[in-house]
Amino acid sequence: MQTMRWRWPAAVVLALGVLVTAGCGDDDDKQAGSGETATTQARTFAAGTTMAKLKDDGEIAIGVKFDVPPFGFKNPQSGAVEGFDIDLGKRIAQELGVKAKFIEAVSDNRLPFLKDGTADLILSTMTITAERDEEIDFSEPYFVARGRVLVKEDSDIKDVDDLSGEKVCTALGSTYEATLKKQAPKADLRLVDSYSECLELIQNGAVDAVSTDDVILTGMIQQDDSLKLVGDPLTTEPYGAGIKERDTGFQKFVSEVIAKWKRDGGWAAAYQKWVGRYTGEKQDPPTTTLAEALKLN
Amino acid sequence: MGTLFEVLTEHFDELGPGFWVTVRLVGASFAIALVVGTLVAALRIAPSKWLQRLGGMYVETFRNIPLLVLLFISYAGLRRAGVPINNWVAGIGSLGLYTAAYVAEVLRSGVFAVSKGQVEAGLSLGFSHPDVLRRIVLPQAFRTVIAPLGSITIAMIKNSAIVGVSLLTLPDLLKEARIVQARTFQTTETFFWAAVGYLLLTAGATIAFRLLERRFAIRR
Amino acid sequence: MGYLFDPANWEWLFTGNNARFILEGLLVNIQIALIAMAFSLAAGLGLALARLSRMRWLVFVTGLWIDLWRNLPLIFVILYLALALPEPWRDAYEDAAPDLLPDVLQTGRVFAALLALTLYNSAVLAEIMRAGIQSLDRGQHDAAAALGLSYWQRMRLVILPQGLRRMVPATVSQLITLHKDTTLVSIIAIQEVMRHGRIVTGFNFFGGVQAPVLQVFIFIGLLFIITNLGLSRLSRRLEIREQQRSGTTVKPISGLEDQVATAQTR
């Protein structure tokens, strides 16, 4: 991993980036879309649609992660929530002409939040799966992550087969519980409420490995470069925005915003700012469709 | 009604072991709480002011700190400091030491119920202080406070659930219920059986202590 | 040992926003505790009166209710309500929550937490209040009846003011337990002191200073010990004042978790 040599310049750039975004936003979570593209159209929506209702309310409640850099995390110095998911959320709010209110959605309350209306939208590193699709609706994929395994740099674990008998951490209610049971049935699974706990456990040696989406693991490497990714990708994880079931009008709207975001460079800018800068890997906006994603998982 | 029992039978291989983890956690913590609680109570009534203050500090610390904070300190905190404590030891230790503070307080009030005359008689008969404690005072103190000890035990059974939700990743009954619920979304049914499990334990403890009280209690 | 006292490990406390961030979290815990206590007092009084009523069935049913909530783990109830509470209830809470409450406390999740805390706490308080009321000398009831007061008038003017006043120290003591229990709401993602503590340990690269878990949570532990010691001192002072005032006291076994006060004089 090249991250070693990147550490200091990356930290400086990150700190500058944080200062700049912290300066742009308000404190606490009520933020209007920060103008990443110049056009702010005042759109009107057909009455009775979710978009119209949100426009009336003046704000959209978006469930995001508060502890998973670089996709969703709360900066303790400024109190603001930031990340790749947040940037997409702000863009969607901007297209609606409302304010974005970010609330914390951990893995096992994401679906309940959507169902009971606590959140209007979920942008929380959520993988599109057929099982989840039965409870909620997804937008078109906005990112494709891959499942990997994270270990300490001096670990003997080289890939998923070495996980037999080792303590592996992942989040309660995430797709990795099932994945690991299938691909590493003899592993000692430790389930926690959020990935920040997994990071704590691997850093203090209580578990030997963490398995989840590579971008979440990259966020951990950002915080502790004595960790590394090993092995081949376990899974392909297309991320989708979570929408209340059967709200096809809103689902179409969100998918359109995502498509536009990919086309006009918004996606590339967010990727570079939050991921590319650390992994050093290039990526193009995903072309996987929702139908394909559902067949995968 | 059908789904209610289905949930139990289908997931018994997860909920069952969870129940036993809770039982083991509670049992081991209870033992520690009794032993440490007795020691601290002895400190609190020792003739030396320093020992008394030491005991007092223990009680004030462990009674006023939330169990969840204690769990973080004892597992994550200690491990970071280089102590390779495993999750069972951290869990049992935390729950045990936490409960010990309450045991100590209750024993202390039990000790005061034992008349001073007995202590003086024992001392004048040539027993040393520790012996007087061990043979005369504490046995009677315990028998006086059986009911409050039962109350403490029930509180401990309930607190064991906190160990399960902490980052110790001990697969106790509540944790297993959450795992099953996250997979099947049958919230009410899964939690119903977890509730049954906990109520069985607290009811068992209540009955056990009532029996103990009938046989051993000294009324004052 | 060196790790514990190493000043480098405590540097985080004095840099950036860390200490203030944690204290802001603690404020949320205190607010939740006070709100839950307020509701619990009202509900607890109702339950206590029901337990003391002359209708046998009411006494029995209330007894079952109280026993249920005192025997279930609080974290269990919090998790269940957080997962199972129906949407309309949450919406109603969010609409009803006054704007003077901080944002954190206006989410529907907090309703589940407050409801759970109130269900449990009111059951404990009900027993405390019942003990207080029952500890009053029978003479009070009889004298009031002789004065021609009806049941409710007796309650309102004579029994309750005296009985409840006796339970103030025990109630303050219960506030300590409630305050500790508010840390449990961190499990359902409410941004209080535990969550803030975890964020501080996780995002040390923002402040540039390593915030180790051990020190951060010792700090949080100390915050609780200090606030709770203050509360228990208050409770003791109230107990002494009550003793001086009325000559008799209801003697709770001090500091017992989930205590039920036992009456000393009859």
mmCIF file of C-alpha atoms in Angstrom, chain C:
data_model
loop_
_atom_site.group_PDB
_atom_site.id
_atom_site.type_symbol
_atom_site.label_atom_id
_atom_site.label_comp_id
_atom_site.label_asym_id
_atom_site.label_seq_id
_atom_site.Cartn_x
_atom_site.Cartn_y
_atom_site.Cartn_z
ATOM 1 C CA MET C 1 0.421 1.946 35.090
ATOM 2 C CA GLY C 2 2.635 4.336 33.243
ATOM 3 C CA TYR C 3 0.116 4.334 30.436
ATOM 4 C CA LEU C 4 -2.600 5.504 32.781
ATOM 5 C CA PHE C 5 -0.791 8.565 34.049
ATOM 6 C CA ASP C 6 1.294 9.418 31.011
ATOM 7 C CA PRO C 7 0.543 13.097 30.353
ATOM 8 C CA ALA C 8 0.689 12.520 26.596
ATOM 9 C CA ASN C 9 -2.393 10.363 26.964
ATOM 10 C CA TRP C 10 -4.279 13.156 28.682
ATOM 11 C CA GLU C 11 -3.341 15.892 26.227
ATOM 12 C CA TRP C 12 -6.567 15.415 24.267
ATOM 13 C CA LEU C 13 -8.517 16.796 27.207
ATOM 14 C CA PHE C 14 -7.004 20.228 26.759
ATOM 15 C CA THR C 15 -6.891 20.441 22.975
ATOM 16 C CA GLY C 16 -9.511 21.488 20.510
ATOM 17 C CA ASN C 17 -13.111 20.967 21.316
ATOM 18 C CA ASN C 18 -12.837 17.534 22.895
ATOM 19 C CA ALA C 19 -13.691 18.240 26.521
ATOM 20 C CA ARG C 20 -16.535 20.528 25.566
ATOM 21 C CA PHE C 21 -17.894 17.977 23.098
ATOM 22 C CA ILE C 22 -18.062 15.381 25.852
ATOM 23 C CA LEU C 23 -19.673 17.781 28.304
ATOM 24 C CA GLU C 24 -22.272 18.663 25.689
ATOM 25 C CA GLY C 25 -23.050 14.971 25.507
ATOM 26 C CA LEU C 26 -23.385 14.742 29.282
ATOM 27 C CA LEU C 27 -25.866 17.603 29.162
ATOM 28 C CA VAL C 28 -28.090 15.466 26.957
ATOM 29 C CA ASN C 29 -27.995 12.654 29.532
ATOM 30 C CA ILE C 30 -28.958 15.060 32.294
ATOM 31 C CA GLN C 31 -31.835 16.437 30.252
ATOM 32 C CA ILE C 32 -33.153 12.984 29.436
ATOM 33 C CA ALA C 33 -32.916 11.993 33.104
ATOM 34 C CA LEU C 34 -34.831 15.052 34.278
ATOM 35 C CA ILE C 35 -37.568 14.716 31.680
ATOM 36 C CA ALA C 36 -37.975 11.002 32.366
ATOM 37 C CA MET C 37 -38.056 11.691 36.104
ATOM 38 C CA ALA C 38 -40.789 14.264 35.685
ATOM 39 C CA PHE C 39 -42.995 11.856 33.762
ATOM 40 C CA SER C 40 -42.135 9.007 36.126
ATOM 41 C CA LEU C 41 -43.203 11.012 39.148
ATOM 42 C CA ALA C 42 -46.608 11.651 37.659
ATOM 43 C CA ALA C 43 -47.079 8.077 36.476
ATOM 44 C CA GLY C 44 -45.600 6.663 39.671
ATOM 45 C CA LEU C 45 -48.049 8.589 41.789
ATOM 46 C CA GLY C 46 -50.911 7.202 39.763
ATOM 47 C CA LEU C 47 -49.622 3.672 40.134
ATOM 48 C CA ALA C 48 -49.043 4.069 43.872
ATOM 49 C CA LEU C 49 -52.570 5.304 44.415
ATOM 50 C CA ALA C 50 -53.894 2.421 42.354
ATOM 51 C CA ARG C 51 -51.945 0.023 44.501
ATOM 52 C CA LEU C 52 -53.453 1.528 47.614
ATOM 53 C CA SER C 53 -57.005 1.581 46.352
ATOM 54 C CA ARG C 54 -59.790 -0.438 47.829
ATOM 55 C CA MET C 55 -60.547 -2.222 44.599
ATOM 56 C CA ARG C 56 -58.880 -5.605 44.848
ATOM 57 C CA TRP C 57 -58.583 -6.182 41.110
ATOM 58 C CA LEU C 58 -56.883 -2.832 40.601
ATOM 59 C CA VAL C 59 -54.390 -3.581 43.315
ATOM 60 C CA PHE C 60 -53.642 -6.918 41.708
ATOM 61 C CA VAL C 61 -53.301 -5.664 38.142
ATOM 62 C CA THR C 62 -51.172 -2.712 39.159
ATOM 63 C CA GLY C 63 -49.007 -5.052 41.166
ATOM 64 C CA LEU C 64 -48.425 -7.194 38.090
ATOM 65 C CA TRP C 65 -47.613 -4.157 35.975
ATOM 66 C CA ILE C 66 -45.096 -2.891 38.503
ATOM 67 C CA ASP C 67 -43.496 -6.300 38.879
ATOM 68 C CA LEU C 68 -43.203 -6.658 35.122
ATOM 69 C CA TRP C 69 -41.313 -3.427 34.584
ATOM 70 C CA ARG C 70 -39.123 -3.965 37.608
ATOM 71 C CA ASN C 71 -38.035 -7.402 36.412
ATOM 72 C CA LEU C 72 -37.256 -6.741 32.775
ATOM 73 C CA PRO C 73 -33.832 -5.362 31.908
ATOM 74 C CA LEU C 74 -34.127 -1.684 31.055
ATOM 75 C CA ILE C 75 -31.895 -2.016 27.993
ATOM 76 C CA PHE C 76 -34.206 -4.733 26.753
ATOM 77 C CA VAL C 77 -37.216 -2.416 26.973
ATOM 78 C CA ILE C 78 -35.311 0.422 25.326
ATOM 79 C CA LEU C 79 -34.268 -1.769 22.400
ATOM 80 C CA TYR C 80 -37.683 -3.290 21.982
ATOM 81 C CA LEU C 81 -39.492 0.038 21.959
ATOM 82 C CA ALA C 82 -36.900 1.536 19.618
ATOM 83 C CA LEU C 83 -37.505 -1.262 17.138
ATOM 84 C CA ALA C 84 -41.223 -1.802 17.593
ATOM 85 C CA LEU C 85 -42.753 1.596 18.285
ATOM 86 C CA PRO C 86 -45.292 2.398 15.576
ATOM 87 C CA GLU C 87 -44.702 5.318 13.246
ATOM 88 C CA PRO C 88 -47.749 7.382 14.205
ATOM 89 C CA TRP C 89 -46.587 7.497 17.818
ATOM 90 C CA ARG C 90 -43.190 8.761 16.772
ATOM 91 C CA ASP C 91 -44.662 11.359 14.474
ATOM 92 C CA ALA C 92 -46.931 12.529 17.248
ATOM 93 C CA TYR C 93 -43.921 12.945 19.513
ATOM 94 C CA GLU C 94 -41.949 14.864 16.923
ATOM 95 C CA ASP C 95 -44.861 17.204 16.356
ATOM 96 C CA ALA C 96 -45.505 17.647 20.049
ATOM 97 C CA ALA C 97 -41.895 18.116 21.133
ATOM 98 C CA PRO C 98 -41.506 21.778 22.023
ATOM 99 C CA ASP C 99 -38.864 23.733 20.148
ATOM 100 C CA LEU C 100 -37.062 24.726 23.285
ATOM 101 C CA LEU C 101 -35.776 21.155 23.424
ATOM 102 C CA PRO C 102 -32.424 20.696 21.692
ATOM 103 C CA ASP C 103 -32.517 19.001 18.275
ATOM 104 C CA VAL C 104 -31.101 15.804 19.677
ATOM 105 C CA LEU C 105 -34.147 15.342 21.870
ATOM 106 C CA GLN C 106 -36.724 15.983 19.175
ATOM 107 C CA THR C 107 -36.183 12.776 17.211
ATOM 108 C CA GLY C 108 -38.723 9.967 17.448
ATOM 109 C CA ARG C 109 -36.068 7.660 18.856
ATOM 110 C CA VAL C 110 -35.899 9.727 22.010
ATOM 111 C CA PHE C 111 -39.566 9.010 22.550
ATOM 112 C CA ALA C 112 -38.791 5.290 22.738
ATOM 113 C CA ALA C 113 -36.002 5.998 25.216
ATOM 114 C CA LEU C 114 -38.151 8.288 27.384
ATOM 115 C CA LEU C 115 -41.045 5.859 27.321
ATOM 116 C CA ALA C 116 -38.824 2.966 28.366
ATOM 117 C CA LEU C 117 -37.202 4.990 31.141
ATOM 118 C CA THR C 118 -40.591 6.170 32.365
ATOM 119 C CA LEU C 119 -42.172 2.714 32.349
ATOM 120 C CA TYR C 120 -39.353 1.353 34.471
ATOM 121 C CA ASN C 121 -38.769 4.323 36.705
ATOM 122 C CA SER C 122 -42.434 4.942 37.466
ATOM 123 C CA ALA C 123 -42.736 1.371 38.697
ATOM 124 C CA VAL C 124 -39.846 1.860 41.110
ATOM 125 C CA LEU C 125 -41.145 5.239 42.249
ATOM 126 C CA ALA C 126 -44.605 3.785 42.733
ATOM 127 C CA GLU C 127 -43.208 1.375 45.280
ATOM 128 C CA ILE C 128 -41.194 4.109 46.967
ATOM 129 C CA MET C 129 -44.243 6.331 47.213
ATOM 130 C CA ARG C 130 -46.405 3.508 48.481
ATOM 131 C CA ALA C 131 -43.901 2.803 51.245
ATOM 132 C CA GLY C 132 -43.876 6.457 52.145
ATOM 133 C CA ILE C 133 -47.613 6.700 52.310
ATOM 134 C CA GLN C 134 -47.968 3.485 54.254
ATOM 135 C CA SER C 135 -45.347 4.580 56.754
ATOM 136 C CA LEU C 136 -47.637 7.264 58.031
ATOM 137 C CA ASP C 137 -49.177 6.694 61.370
ATOM 138 C CA ARG C 138 -52.689 5.292 61.139
ATOM 139 C CA GLY C 139 -53.673 8.119 63.370
ATOM 140 C CA GLN C 140 -53.369 10.517 60.467
ATOM 141 C CA HIS C 141 -55.974 8.640 58.439
ATOM 142 C CA ASP C 142 -58.323 8.390 61.383
ATOM 143 C CA ALA C 143 -57.967 12.014 62.446
ATOM 144 C CA ALA C 144 -58.609 13.196 58.918
ATOM 145 C CA ALA C 145 -61.650 10.951 58.610
ATOM 146 C CA ALA C 146 -62.918 12.231 61.940
ATOM 147 C CA LEU C 147 -62.673 15.736 60.544
ATOM 148 C CA GLY C 148 -65.204 14.727 57.920
ATOM 149 C CA LEU C 149 -62.862 14.727 54.935
ATOM 150 C CA SER C 150 -63.648 12.414 52.024
ATOM 151 C CA TYR C 151 -61.144 9.832 50.782
ATOM 152 C CA TRP C 152 -59.738 12.111 48.108
ATOM 153 C CA GLN C 153 -59.647 15.114 50.376
ATOM 154 C CA ARG C 154 -57.830 13.074 53.007
ATOM 155 C CA MET C 155 -55.350 11.988 50.371
ATOM 156 C CA ARG C 156 -54.806 15.378 48.901
ATOM 157 C CA LEU C 157 -54.601 17.455 52.068
ATOM 158 C CA VAL C 158 -53.176 15.158 54.721
ATOM 159 C CA ILE C 159 -51.698 11.864 53.553
ATOM 160 C CA LEU C 160 -49.932 12.661 50.312
ATOM 161 C CA PRO C 161 -48.137 15.817 51.380
ATOM 162 C CA GLN C 162 -46.639 14.065 54.370
ATOM 163 C CA GLY C 163 -46.044 10.664 52.817
ATOM 164 C CA LEU C 164 -44.488 12.003 49.660
ATOM 165 C CA ARG C 165 -42.259 14.403 51.485
ATOM 166 C CA ARG C 166 -40.722 11.463 53.241
ATOM 167 C CA MET C 167 -39.836 9.898 49.944
ATOM 168 C CA VAL C 168 -37.879 12.844 48.612
ATOM 169 C CA PRO C 169 -34.482 11.509 49.699
ATOM 170 C CA ALA C 170 -35.223 8.102 48.180
ATOM 171 C CA THR C 171 -36.438 9.767 45.016
ATOM 172 C CA VAL C 172 -33.276 11.815 44.676
ATOM 173 C CA SER C 173 -31.384 8.581 45.168
ATOM 174 C CA GLN C 174 -33.366 6.999 42.361
ATOM 175 C CA LEU C 175 -32.425 9.955 40.170
ATOM 176 C CA ILE C 176 -28.825 8.781 40.482
ATOM 177 C CA THR C 177 -29.740 5.373 39.086
ATOM 178 C CA LEU C 178 -31.800 6.998 36.363
ATOM 179 C CA HIS C 179 -28.921 9.268 35.422
ATOM 180 C CA LYS C 180 -26.643 6.251 35.038
ATOM 181 C CA ASP C 181 -29.283 4.448 33.020
ATOM 182 C CA THR C 182 -29.420 7.255 30.471
ATOM 183 C CA THR C 183 -26.102 6.011 29.089
ATOM 184 C CA LEU C 184 -28.039 3.033 27.748
ATOM 185 C CA VAL C 185 -29.769 5.203 25.165
ATOM 186 C CA SER C 186 -26.470 5.426 23.309
ATOM 187 C CA ILE C 187 -27.257 1.937 22.039
ATOM 188 C CA ILE C 188 -30.149 3.308 19.995
ATOM 189 C CA ALA C 189 -27.967 5.962 18.428
ATOM 190 C CA ILE C 190 -28.946 8.937 20.533
ATOM 191 C CA GLN C 191 -26.097 11.437 20.612
ATOM 192 C CA GLU C 192 -25.252 11.600 24.281
ATOM 193 C CA VAL C 193 -22.029 11.365 26.278
ATOM 194 C CA MET C 194 -21.082 7.767 25.374
ATOM 195 C CA ARG C 195 -21.483 8.462 21.667
ATOM 196 C CA HIS C 196 -19.556 11.694 21.925
ATOM 197 C CA GLY C 197 -16.826 9.879 23.817
ATOM 198 C CA ARG C 198 -16.551 7.282 21.078
ATOM 199 C CA ILE C 199 -16.391 9.950 18.409
ATOM 200 C CA VAL C 200 -13.587 11.705 20.271
ATOM 201 C CA THR C 201 -11.555 8.495 20.501
ATOM 202 C CA GLY C 202 -12.167 7.682 16.867
ATOM 203 C CA PHE C 203 -11.417 10.914 15.114
ATOM 204 C CA ASN C 204 -8.200 11.876 16.710
ATOM 205 C CA PHE C 205 -6.665 12.875 13.422
ATOM 206 C CA PHE C 206 -8.891 15.914 13.348
ATOM 207 C CA GLY C 207 -7.511 17.280 16.557
ATOM 208 C CA GLY C 208 -4.068 15.966 15.867
ATOM 209 C CA VAL C 209 -3.942 14.514 19.351
ATOM 210 C CA GLN C 210 -4.440 10.839 20.213
ATOM 211 C CA ALA C 211 -7.484 10.441 22.445
ATOM 212 C CA PRO C 212 -7.111 6.989 23.989
ATOM 213 C CA VAL C 213 -10.171 5.009 24.989
ATOM 214 C CA LEU C 214 -9.010 4.406 28.550
ATOM 215 C CA GLN C 215 -8.523 8.060 29.383
ATOM 216 C CA VAL C 216 -11.635 9.271 27.607
ATOM 217 C CA PHE C 217 -13.873 6.865 29.437
ATOM 218 C CA ILE C 218 -12.166 7.388 32.765
ATOM 219 C CA PHE C 219 -12.953 11.056 32.227
ATOM 220 C CA ILE C 220 -16.587 10.238 31.482
ATOM 221 C CA GLY C 221 -16.683 7.944 34.499
ATOM 222 C CA LEU C 222 -15.346 10.731 36.699
ATOM 223 C CA LEU C 223 -17.989 13.116 35.371
ATOM 224 C CA PHE C 224 -20.673 10.683 36.445
ATOM 225 C CA ILE C 225 -19.082 9.985 39.805
ATOM 226 C CA ILE C 226 -18.900 13.707 40.541
ATOM 227 C CA THR C 227 -22.468 14.495 39.508
ATOM 228 C CA ASN C 228 -23.852 11.452 41.278
ATOM 229 C CA LEU C 229 -21.893 12.117 44.450
ATOM 230 C CA GLY C 230 -23.406 15.577 44.444
ATOM 231 C CA LEU C 231 -26.870 14.070 44.103
ATOM 232 C CA SER C 232 -26.312 11.545 46.874
ATOM 233 C CA ARG C 233 -25.036 14.242 49.172
ATOM 234 C CA LEU C 234 -28.192 16.184 48.453
ATOM 235 C CA SER C 235 -30.239 13.097 49.189
ATOM 236 C CA ARG C 236 -28.540 12.579 52.528
ATOM 237 C CA ARG C 237 -29.052 16.173 53.515
ATOM 238 C CA LEU C 238 -32.739 15.907 52.679
ATOM 239 C CA GLU C 239 -32.979 12.720 54.704
ATOM 240 C CA ILE C 240 -31.472 14.408 57.746
ATOM 241 C CA ARG C 241 -33.806 17.374 57.375
ATOM 242 C CA GLU C 242 -36.773 15.042 57.159
ATOM 243 C CA GLN C 243 -35.610 13.243 60.250
ATOM 244 C CA GLN C 244 -35.336 16.492 62.191
ATOM 245 C CA ARG C 245 -38.658 17.698 60.962
ATOM 246 C CA SER C 246 -40.870 14.730 61.590
ATOM 247 C CA GLY C 247 -39.031 12.708 64.186
ATOM 248 C CA THR C 248 -39.681 9.524 62.293
ATOM 249 C CA THR C 249 -37.999 8.450 59.114
ATOM 250 C CA VAL C 250 -38.623 5.977 56.418
ATOM 251 C CA LYS C 251 -35.372 4.157 56.194
ATOM 252 C CA PRO C 252 -34.393 3.134 52.722
ATOM 253 C CA ILE C 253 -31.488 0.808 52.622
ATOM 254 C CA SER C 254 -29.191 3.460 51.296
ATOM 255 C CA GLY C 255 -28.037 3.320 47.746
ATOM 256 C CA LEU C 256 -29.506 -0.063 46.968
ATOM 257 C CA GLU C 257 -30.135 -0.491 43.309
ATOM 258 C CA ASP C 258 -33.807 -0.670 42.601
ATOM 259 C CA GLN C 259 -34.423 -0.065 46.246
ATOM 260 C CA VAL C 260 -37.724 -0.203 47.913
ATOM 261 C CA ALA C 261 -37.862 1.854 51.023
ATOM 262 C CA THR C 262 -38.801 -0.031 54.098
ATOM 263 C CA ALA C 263 -40.874 1.749 56.671
ATOM 264 C CA GLN C 264 -39.365 1.900 60.065
ATOM 265 C CA THR C 265 -42.115 3.250 62.227
ATOM 266 C CA ARG C 266 -45.744 2.349 62.112
#
